[in-house]
PDB file of C-alpha atoms in Angstrom:
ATOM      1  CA  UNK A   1      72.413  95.806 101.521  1.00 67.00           C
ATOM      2  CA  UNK A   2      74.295  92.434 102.344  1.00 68.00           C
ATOM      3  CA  UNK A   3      76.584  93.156  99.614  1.00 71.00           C
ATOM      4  CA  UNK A   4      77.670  96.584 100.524  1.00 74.00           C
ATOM      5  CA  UNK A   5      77.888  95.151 104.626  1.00 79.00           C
ATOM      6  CA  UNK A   6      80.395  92.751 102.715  1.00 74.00           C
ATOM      7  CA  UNK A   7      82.084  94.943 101.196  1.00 77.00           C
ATOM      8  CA  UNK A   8      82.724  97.360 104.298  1.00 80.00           C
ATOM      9  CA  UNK A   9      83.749  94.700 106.013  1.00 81.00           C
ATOM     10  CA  UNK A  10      86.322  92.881 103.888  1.00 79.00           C
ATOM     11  CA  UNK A  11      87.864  96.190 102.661  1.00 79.00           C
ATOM     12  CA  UNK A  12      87.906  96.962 106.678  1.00 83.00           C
ATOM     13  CA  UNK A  13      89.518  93.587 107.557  1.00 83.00           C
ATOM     14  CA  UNK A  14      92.059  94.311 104.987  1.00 82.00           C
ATOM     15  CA  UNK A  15      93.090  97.281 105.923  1.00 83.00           C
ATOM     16  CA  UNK A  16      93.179  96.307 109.378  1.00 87.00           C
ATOM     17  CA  UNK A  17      96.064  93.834 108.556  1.00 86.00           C
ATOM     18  CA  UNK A  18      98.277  96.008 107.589  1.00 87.00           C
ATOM     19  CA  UNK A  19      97.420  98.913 110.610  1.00 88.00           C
ATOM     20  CA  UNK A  20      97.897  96.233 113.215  1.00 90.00           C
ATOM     21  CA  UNK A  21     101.376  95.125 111.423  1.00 91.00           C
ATOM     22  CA  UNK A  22     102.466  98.660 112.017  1.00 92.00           C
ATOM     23  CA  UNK A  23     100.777  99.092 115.494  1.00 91.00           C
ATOM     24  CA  UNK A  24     102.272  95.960 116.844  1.00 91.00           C
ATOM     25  CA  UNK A  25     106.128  97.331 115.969  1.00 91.00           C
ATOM     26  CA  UNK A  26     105.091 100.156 117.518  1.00 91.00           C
ATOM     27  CA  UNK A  27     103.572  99.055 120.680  1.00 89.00           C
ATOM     28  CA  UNK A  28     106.154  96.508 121.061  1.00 89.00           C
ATOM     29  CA  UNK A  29     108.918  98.843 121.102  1.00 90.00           C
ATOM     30  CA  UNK A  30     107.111 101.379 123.755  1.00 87.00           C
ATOM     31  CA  UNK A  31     105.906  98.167 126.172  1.00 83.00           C
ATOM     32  CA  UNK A  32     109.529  97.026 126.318  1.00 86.00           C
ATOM     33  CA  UNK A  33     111.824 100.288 126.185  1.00 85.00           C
ATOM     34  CA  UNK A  34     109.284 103.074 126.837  1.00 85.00           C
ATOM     35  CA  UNK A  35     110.225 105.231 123.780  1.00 87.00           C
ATOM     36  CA  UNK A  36     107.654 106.716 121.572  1.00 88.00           C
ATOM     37  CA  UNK A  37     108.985 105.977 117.999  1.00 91.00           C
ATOM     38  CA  UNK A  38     107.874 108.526 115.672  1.00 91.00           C
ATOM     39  CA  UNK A  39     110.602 107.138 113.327  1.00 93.00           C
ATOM     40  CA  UNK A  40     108.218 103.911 112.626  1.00 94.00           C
ATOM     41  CA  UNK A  41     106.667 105.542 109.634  1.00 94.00           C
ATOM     42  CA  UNK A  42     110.108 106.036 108.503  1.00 96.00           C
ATOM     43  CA  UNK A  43     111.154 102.363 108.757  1.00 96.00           C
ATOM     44  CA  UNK A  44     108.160 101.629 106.508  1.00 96.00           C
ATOM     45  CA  UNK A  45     109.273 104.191 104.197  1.00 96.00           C
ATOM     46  CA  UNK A  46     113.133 102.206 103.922  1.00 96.00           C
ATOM     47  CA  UNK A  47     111.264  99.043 103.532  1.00 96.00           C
ATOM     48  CA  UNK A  48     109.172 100.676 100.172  1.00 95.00           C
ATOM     49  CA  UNK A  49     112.492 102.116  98.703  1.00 96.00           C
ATOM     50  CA  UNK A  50     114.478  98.572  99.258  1.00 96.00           C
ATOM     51  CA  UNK A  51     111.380  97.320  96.739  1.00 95.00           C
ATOM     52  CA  UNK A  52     111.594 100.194  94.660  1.00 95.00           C
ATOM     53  CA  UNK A  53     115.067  99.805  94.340  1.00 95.00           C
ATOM     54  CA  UNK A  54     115.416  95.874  94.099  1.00 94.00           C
ATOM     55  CA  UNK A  55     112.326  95.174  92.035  1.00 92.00           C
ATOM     56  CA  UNK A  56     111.702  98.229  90.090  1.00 84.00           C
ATOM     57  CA  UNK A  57     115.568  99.073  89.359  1.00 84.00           C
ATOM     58  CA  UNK A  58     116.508  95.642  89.437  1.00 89.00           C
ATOM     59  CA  UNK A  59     114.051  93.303  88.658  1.00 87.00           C
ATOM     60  CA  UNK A  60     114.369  90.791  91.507  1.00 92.00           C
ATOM     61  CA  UNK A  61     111.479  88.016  92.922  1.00 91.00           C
ATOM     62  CA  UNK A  62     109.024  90.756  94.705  1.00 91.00           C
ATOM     63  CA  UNK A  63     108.574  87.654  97.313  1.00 90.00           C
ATOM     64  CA  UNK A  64     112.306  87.664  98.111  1.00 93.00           C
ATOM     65  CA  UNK A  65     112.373  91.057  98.508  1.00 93.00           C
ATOM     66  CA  UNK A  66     109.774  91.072 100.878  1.00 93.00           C
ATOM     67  CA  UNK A  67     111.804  89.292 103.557  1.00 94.00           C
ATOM     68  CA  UNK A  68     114.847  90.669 102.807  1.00 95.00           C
ATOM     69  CA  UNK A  69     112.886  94.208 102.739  1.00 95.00           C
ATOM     70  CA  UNK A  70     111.504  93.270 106.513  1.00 95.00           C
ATOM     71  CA  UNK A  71     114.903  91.622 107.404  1.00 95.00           C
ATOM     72  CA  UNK A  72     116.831  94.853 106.368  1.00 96.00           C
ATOM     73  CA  UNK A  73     114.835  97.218 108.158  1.00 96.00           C
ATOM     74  CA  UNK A  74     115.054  94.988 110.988  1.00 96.00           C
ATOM     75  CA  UNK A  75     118.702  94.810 111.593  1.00 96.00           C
ATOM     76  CA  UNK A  76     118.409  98.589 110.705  1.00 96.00           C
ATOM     77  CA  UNK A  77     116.202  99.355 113.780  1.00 95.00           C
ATOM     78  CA  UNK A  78     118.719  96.874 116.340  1.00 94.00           C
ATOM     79  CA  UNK A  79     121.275  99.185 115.377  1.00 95.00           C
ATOM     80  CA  UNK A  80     119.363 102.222 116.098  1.00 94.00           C
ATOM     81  CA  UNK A  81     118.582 101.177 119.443  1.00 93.00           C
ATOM     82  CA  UNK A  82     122.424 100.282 119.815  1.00 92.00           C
ATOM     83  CA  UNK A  83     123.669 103.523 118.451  1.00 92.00           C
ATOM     84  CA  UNK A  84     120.806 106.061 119.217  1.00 92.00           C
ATOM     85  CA  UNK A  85     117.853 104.744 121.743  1.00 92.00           C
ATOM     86  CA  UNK A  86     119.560 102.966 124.258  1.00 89.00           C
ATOM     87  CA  UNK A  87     120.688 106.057 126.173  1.00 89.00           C
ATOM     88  CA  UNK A  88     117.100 106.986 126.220  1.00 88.00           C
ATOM     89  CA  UNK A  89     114.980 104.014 127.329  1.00 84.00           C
ATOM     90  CA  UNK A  90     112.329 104.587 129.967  1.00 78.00           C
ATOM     91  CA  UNK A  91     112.571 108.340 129.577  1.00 83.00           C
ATOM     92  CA  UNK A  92     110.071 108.937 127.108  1.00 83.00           C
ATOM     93  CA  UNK A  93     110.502 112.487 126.570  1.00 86.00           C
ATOM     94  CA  UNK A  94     114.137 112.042 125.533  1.00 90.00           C
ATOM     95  CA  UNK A  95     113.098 108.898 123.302  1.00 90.00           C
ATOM     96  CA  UNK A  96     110.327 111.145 121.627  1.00 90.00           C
ATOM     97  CA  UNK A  97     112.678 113.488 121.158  1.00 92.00           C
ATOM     98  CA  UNK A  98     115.118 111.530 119.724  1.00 94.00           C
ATOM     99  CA  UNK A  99     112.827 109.208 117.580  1.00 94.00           C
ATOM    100  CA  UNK A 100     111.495 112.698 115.620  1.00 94.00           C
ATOM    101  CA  UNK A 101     115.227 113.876 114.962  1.00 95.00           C
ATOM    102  CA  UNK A 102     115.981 110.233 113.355  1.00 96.00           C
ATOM    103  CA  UNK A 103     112.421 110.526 111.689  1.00 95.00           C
ATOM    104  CA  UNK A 104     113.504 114.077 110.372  1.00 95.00           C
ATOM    105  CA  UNK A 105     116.669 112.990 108.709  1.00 96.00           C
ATOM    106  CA  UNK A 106     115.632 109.485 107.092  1.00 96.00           C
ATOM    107  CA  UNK A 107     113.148 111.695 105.287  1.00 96.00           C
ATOM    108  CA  UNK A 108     116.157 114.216 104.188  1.00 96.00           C
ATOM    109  CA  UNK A 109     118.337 111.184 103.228  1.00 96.00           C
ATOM    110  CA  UNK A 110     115.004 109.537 100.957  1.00 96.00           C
ATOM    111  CA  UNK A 111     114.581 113.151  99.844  1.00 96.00           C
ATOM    112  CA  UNK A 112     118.727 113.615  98.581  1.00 95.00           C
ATOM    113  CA  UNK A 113     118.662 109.832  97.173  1.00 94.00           C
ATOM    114  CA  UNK A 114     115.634 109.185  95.452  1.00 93.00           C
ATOM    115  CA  UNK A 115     114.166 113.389  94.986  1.00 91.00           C
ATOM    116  CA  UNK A 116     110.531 114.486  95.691  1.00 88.00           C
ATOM    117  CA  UNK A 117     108.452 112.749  93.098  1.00 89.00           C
ATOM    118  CA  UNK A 118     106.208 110.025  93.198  1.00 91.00           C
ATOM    119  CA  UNK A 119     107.787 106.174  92.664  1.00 91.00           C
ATOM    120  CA  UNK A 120     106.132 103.322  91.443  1.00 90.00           C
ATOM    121  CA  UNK A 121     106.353  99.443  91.632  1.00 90.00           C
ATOM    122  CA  UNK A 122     105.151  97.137  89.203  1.00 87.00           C
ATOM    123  CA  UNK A 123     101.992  95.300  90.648  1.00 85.00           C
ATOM    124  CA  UNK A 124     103.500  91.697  90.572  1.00 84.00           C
ATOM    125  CA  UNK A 125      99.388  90.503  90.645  1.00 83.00           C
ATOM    126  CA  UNK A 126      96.722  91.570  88.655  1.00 80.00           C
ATOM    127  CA  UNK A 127      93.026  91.196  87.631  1.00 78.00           C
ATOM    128  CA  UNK A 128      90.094  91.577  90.499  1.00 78.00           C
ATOM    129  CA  UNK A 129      87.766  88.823  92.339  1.00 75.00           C
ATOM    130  CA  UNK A 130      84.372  89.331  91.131  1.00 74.00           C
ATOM    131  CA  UNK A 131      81.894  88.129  94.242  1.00 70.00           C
ATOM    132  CA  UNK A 132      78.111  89.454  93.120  1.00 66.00           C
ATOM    133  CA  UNK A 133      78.680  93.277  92.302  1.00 65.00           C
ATOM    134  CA  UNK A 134      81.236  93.230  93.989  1.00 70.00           C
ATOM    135  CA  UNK A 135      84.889  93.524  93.291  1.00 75.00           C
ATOM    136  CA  UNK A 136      88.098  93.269  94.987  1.00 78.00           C
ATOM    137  CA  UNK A 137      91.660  93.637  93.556  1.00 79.00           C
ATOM    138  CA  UNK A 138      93.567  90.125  93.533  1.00 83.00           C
ATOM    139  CA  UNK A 139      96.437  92.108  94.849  1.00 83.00           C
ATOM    140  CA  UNK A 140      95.085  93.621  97.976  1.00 83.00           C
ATOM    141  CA  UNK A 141      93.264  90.069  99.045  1.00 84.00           C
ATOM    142  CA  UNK A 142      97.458  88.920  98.305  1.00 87.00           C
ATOM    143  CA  UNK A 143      98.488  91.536 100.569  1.00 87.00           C
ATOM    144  CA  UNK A 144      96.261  91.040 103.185  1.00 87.00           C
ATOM    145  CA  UNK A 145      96.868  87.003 103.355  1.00 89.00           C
ATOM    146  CA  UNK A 146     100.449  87.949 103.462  1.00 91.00           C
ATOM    147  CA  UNK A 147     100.299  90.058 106.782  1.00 90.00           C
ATOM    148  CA  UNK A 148      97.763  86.993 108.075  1.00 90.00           C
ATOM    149  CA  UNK A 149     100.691  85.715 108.036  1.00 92.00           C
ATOM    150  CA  UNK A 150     103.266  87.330 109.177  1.00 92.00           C
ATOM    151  CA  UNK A 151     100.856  88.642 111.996  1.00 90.00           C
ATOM    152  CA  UNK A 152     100.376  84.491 112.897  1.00 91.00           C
ATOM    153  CA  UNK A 153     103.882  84.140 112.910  1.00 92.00           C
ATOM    154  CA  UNK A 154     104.608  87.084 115.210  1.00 91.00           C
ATOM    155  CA  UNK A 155     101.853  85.251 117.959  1.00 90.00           C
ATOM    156  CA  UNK A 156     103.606  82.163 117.889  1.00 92.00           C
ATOM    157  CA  UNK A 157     107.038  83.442 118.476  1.00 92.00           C
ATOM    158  CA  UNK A 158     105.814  85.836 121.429  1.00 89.00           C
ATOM    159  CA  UNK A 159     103.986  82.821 122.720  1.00 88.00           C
ATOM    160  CA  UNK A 160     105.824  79.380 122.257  1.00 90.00           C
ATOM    161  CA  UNK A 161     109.529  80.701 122.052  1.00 91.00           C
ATOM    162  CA  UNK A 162     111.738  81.498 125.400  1.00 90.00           C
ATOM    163  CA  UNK A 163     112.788  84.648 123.529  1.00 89.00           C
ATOM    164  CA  UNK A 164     109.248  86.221 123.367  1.00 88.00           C
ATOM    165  CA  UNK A 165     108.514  84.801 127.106  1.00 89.00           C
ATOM    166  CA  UNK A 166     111.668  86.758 127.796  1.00 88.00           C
ATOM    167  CA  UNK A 167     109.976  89.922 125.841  1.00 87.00           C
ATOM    168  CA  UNK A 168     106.459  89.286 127.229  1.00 86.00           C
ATOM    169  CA  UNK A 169     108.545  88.991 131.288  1.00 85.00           C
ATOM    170  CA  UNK A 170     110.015  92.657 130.514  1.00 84.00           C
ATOM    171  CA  UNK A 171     107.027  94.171 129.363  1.00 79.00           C
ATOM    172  CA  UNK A 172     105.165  92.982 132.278  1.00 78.00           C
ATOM    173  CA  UNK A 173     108.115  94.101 135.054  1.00 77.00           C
ATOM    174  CA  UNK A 174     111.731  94.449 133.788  1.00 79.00           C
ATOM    175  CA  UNK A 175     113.098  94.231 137.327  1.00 80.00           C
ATOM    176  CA  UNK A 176     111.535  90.668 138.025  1.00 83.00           C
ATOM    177  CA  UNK A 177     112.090  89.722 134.706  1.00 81.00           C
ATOM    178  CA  UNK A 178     116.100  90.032 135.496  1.00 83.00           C
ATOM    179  CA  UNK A 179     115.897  88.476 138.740  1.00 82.00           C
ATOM    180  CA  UNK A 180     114.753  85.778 137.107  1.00 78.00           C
ATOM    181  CA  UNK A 181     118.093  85.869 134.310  1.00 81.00           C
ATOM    182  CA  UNK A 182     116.596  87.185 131.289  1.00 83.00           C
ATOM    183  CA  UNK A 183     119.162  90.251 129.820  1.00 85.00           C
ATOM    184  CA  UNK A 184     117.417  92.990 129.022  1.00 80.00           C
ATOM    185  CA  UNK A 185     119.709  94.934 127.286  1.00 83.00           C
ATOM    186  CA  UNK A 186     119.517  91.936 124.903  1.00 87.00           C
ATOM    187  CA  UNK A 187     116.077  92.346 124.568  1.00 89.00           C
ATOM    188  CA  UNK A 188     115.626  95.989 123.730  1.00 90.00           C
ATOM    189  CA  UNK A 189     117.934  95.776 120.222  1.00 91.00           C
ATOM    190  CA  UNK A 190     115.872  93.003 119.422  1.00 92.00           C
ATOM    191  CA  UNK A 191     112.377  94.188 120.620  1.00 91.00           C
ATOM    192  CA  UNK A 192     113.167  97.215 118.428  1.00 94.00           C
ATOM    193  CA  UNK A 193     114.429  95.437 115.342  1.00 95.00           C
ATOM    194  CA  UNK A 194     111.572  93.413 115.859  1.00 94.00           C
ATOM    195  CA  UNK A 195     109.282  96.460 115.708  1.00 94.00           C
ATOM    196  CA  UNK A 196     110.882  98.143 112.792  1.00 95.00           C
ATOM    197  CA  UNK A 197     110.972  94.422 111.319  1.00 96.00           C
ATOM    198  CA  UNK A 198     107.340  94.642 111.463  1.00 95.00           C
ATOM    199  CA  UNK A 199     107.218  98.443 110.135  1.00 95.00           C
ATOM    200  CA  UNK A 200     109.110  97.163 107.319  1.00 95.00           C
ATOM    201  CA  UNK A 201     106.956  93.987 105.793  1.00 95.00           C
ATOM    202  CA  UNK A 202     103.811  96.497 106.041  1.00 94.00           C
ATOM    203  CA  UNK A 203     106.068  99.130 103.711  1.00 94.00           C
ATOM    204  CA  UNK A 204     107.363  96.262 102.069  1.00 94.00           C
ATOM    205  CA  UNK A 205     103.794  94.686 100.939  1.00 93.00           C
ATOM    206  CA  UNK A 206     102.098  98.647 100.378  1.00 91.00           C
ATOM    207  CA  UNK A 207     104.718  99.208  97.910  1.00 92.00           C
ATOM    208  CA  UNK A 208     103.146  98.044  94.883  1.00 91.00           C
ATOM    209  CA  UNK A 209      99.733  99.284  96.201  1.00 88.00           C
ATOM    210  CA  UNK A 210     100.808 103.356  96.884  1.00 88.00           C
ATOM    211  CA  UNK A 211     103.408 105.570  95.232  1.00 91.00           C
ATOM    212  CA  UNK A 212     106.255 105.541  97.004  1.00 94.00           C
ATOM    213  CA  UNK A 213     108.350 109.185  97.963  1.00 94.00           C
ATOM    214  CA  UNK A 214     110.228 110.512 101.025  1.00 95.00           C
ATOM    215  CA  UNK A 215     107.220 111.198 103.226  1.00 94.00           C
ATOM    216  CA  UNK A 216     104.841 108.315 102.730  1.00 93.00           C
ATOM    217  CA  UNK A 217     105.455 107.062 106.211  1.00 92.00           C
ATOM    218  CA  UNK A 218     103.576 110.091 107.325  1.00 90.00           C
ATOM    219  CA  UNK A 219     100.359 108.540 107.205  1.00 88.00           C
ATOM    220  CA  UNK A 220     100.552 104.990 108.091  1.00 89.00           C
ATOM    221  CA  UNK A 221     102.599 106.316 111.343  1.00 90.00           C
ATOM    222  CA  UNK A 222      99.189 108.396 112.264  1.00 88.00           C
ATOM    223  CA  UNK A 223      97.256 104.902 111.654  1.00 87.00           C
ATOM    224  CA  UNK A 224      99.714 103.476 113.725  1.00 88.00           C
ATOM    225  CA  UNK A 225      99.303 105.629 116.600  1.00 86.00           C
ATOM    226  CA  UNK A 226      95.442 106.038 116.361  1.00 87.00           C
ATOM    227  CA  UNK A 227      95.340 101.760 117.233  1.00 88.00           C
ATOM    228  CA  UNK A 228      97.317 101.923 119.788  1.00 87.00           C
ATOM    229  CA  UNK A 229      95.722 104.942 121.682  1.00 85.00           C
ATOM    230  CA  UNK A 230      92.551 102.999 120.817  1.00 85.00           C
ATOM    231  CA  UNK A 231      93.692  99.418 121.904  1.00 84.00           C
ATOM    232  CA  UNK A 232      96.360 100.757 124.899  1.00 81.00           C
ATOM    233  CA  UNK A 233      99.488 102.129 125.007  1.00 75.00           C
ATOM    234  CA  UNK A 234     102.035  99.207 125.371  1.00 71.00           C
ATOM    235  CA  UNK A 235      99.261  96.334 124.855  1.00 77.00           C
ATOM    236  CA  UNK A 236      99.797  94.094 122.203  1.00 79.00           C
ATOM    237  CA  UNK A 237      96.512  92.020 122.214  1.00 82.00           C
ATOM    238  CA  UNK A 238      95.167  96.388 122.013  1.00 83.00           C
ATOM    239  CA  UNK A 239      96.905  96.756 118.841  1.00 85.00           C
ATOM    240  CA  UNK A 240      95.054  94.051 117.440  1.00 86.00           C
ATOM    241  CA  UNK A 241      91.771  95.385 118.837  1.00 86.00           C
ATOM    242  CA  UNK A 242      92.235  99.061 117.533  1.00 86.00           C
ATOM    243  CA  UNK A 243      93.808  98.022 114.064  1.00 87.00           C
ATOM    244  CA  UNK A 244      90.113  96.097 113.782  1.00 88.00           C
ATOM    245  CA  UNK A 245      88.065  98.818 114.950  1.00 86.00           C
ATOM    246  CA  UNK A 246      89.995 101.202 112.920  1.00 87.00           C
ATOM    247  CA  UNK A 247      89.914  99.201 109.785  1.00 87.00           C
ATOM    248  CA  UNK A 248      86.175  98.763 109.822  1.00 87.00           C
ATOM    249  CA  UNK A 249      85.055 101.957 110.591  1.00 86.00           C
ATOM    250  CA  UNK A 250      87.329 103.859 108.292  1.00 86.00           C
ATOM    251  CA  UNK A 251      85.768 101.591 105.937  1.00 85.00           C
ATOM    252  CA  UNK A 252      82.711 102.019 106.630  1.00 85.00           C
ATOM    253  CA  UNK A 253      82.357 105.573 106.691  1.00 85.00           C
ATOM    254  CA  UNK A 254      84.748 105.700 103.193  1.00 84.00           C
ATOM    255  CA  UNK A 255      82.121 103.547 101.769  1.00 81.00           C
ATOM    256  CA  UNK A 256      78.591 105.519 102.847  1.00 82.00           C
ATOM    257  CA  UNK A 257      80.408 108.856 102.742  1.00 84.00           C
ATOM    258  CA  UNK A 258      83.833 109.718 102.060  1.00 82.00           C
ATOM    259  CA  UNK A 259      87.267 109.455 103.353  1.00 82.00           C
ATOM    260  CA  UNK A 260      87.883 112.801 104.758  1.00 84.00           C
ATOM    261  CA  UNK A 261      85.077 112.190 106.741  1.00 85.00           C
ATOM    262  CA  UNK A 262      86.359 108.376 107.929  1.00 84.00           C
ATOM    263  CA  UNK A 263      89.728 110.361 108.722  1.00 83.00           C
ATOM    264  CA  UNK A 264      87.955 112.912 110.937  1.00 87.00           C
ATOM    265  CA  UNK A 265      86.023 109.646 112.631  1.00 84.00           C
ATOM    266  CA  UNK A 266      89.311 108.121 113.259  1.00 82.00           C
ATOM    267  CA  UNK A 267      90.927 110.912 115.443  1.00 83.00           C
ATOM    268  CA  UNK A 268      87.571 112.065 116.673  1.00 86.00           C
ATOM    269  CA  UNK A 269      87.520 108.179 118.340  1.00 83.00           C
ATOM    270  CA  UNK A 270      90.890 109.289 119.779  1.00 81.00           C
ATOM    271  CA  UNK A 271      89.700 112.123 121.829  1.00 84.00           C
ATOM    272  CA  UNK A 272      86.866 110.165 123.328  1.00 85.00           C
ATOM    273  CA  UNK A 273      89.235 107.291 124.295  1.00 82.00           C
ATOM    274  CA  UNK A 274      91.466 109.775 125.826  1.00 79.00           C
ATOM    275  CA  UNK A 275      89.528 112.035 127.551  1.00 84.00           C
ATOM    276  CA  UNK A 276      86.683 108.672 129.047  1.00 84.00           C
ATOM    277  CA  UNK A 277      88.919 105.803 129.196  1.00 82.00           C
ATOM    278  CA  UNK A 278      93.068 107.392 128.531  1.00 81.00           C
ATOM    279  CA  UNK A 279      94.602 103.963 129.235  1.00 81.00           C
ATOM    280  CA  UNK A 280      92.397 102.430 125.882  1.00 80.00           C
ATOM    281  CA  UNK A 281      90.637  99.411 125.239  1.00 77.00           C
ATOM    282  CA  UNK A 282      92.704  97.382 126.753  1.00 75.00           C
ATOM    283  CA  UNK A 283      95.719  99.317 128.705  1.00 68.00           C
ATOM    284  CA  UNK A 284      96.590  99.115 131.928  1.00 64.00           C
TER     285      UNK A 284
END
């Protein structure tokens, strides 16, 4: 009994990394410019390919391409919200709108460059941990350490730098926040780059995990948006909180029953939240 518990709850706390690296982009992009980004699943799919392309094809350091991976997709998503968003921010329906067309045709463009079938990146770790009867590959406890990291490095910036103070001011009240001198249309290119930056170390570290094709971004975008409904629209410390929650019960019920049943679990949580407490967790 205490090994399957530990085994729920490591798989759960894995997985949970990775939803909260993708939940955070996205709630950090809606709490500063109010645009729903259905393109984030996208932004992790660019940040796969880049691997695919640069260690498969090429055979570069899968560490290096990691950052470059997230740094790409990062200046990607600044000049999105330069060329595309910025007409649109605080007027979500537009933004929505918007965010689904440029989710639409990155898919086409994957689609024309790379086809429809199924890519693959070498595994740059291998073997398992063997704890009692249980056992967990070496490369998901590598993945998971990796967006420990990343997700620690994310809380220091938005706490100890001016630059996230500046984000944290216009997510709180953009007017005040100007009064007070910080820019905000110097924030939003970099709150979004920020967020796809995110997006794209979560595609980035997956790649060697999944197969990789035009519409993988699909599914981690529903994880994405099932934390933050849970945790609160727009609420970063929510993200964390519904990427947990989300990671341990979709592991728990894929462990005592099955996945389809852990997906129907996931969005059945959804309705609850929305219908008894629609803000989330911890929304405002």
């Amino acid at each position: 009994m205490f090994e399957l518990a530990f085994k729920i709850v490591v798989n759960g706390l894995m997985s949970s990394l990775v939803y909260i690296l993708m939940a955070l982009g996205f709630t950090l992009i809606f709490g500063i410019m109010r645009i729903v980004n259905f393109a984030h699943g996208e932004l992790y799919m660019i940040a796969a390919f880049l691997v695919y392309v640069l260690v498969g094809s090429l055979g570069w350091n899968y560490y290096l391409v990691i950052v470059l991976a997230a740094l790409g997709v990062g200046v990607f998503g600044a000049a999105l919200e330069r060329v595309l968003f910025r007409p649109f921010v605080g007027r979500e329906l537009q933004g929505m709108i918007m965010a689904l067309a440029v989710s639409i045709t990155l898919q086409a463009a994957a689609f024309i460059l790379f086809g429809p079938n199924d890519q693959s990146v070498p595994r740059p770790i291998s073997g398992v941990f063997d704890i009692g009867a249980m056992v967990i590959p070496r490369d998901r406890v590598a993945v998971g350490a990796s967006a420990l990291v990343i997700l620690s490095a994310f809380y220091v910036f938005m706490r100890y730098t001016k630059t996230g103070l500046a984000m944290r001011a216009v997510v709180q009240d953009e007017a005040i926040a100007s009064i007070y001198g910080v820019r905000p249309k110097l924030i939003h290119p970099l709150a979004f780059g920020m967020g796809a930056m995110l997006a794209g170390s979560a595609g980035a570290l997956m790649a060697p995990i999944y197969t990789i094709h035009p519409y993988m971004g699909a599914q981690p975008m529903l994880k994405a948006f099932i934390v933050v409904i849970l945790g609160g629209l727009g609420s970063v410390p929510g993200a964390v909180l519904g990427g947990v929650v989300l990671g341990l019960l979709e592991s728990g019920f894929a462990t005592l029953i099955n996945t389809t049943v852990a997906t129907m679990v996931s969005f059945g949580i959804v309705v609850v939240i929305l219908l008894f407490k629609p803000t989330g967790l911890l929304g405002r």
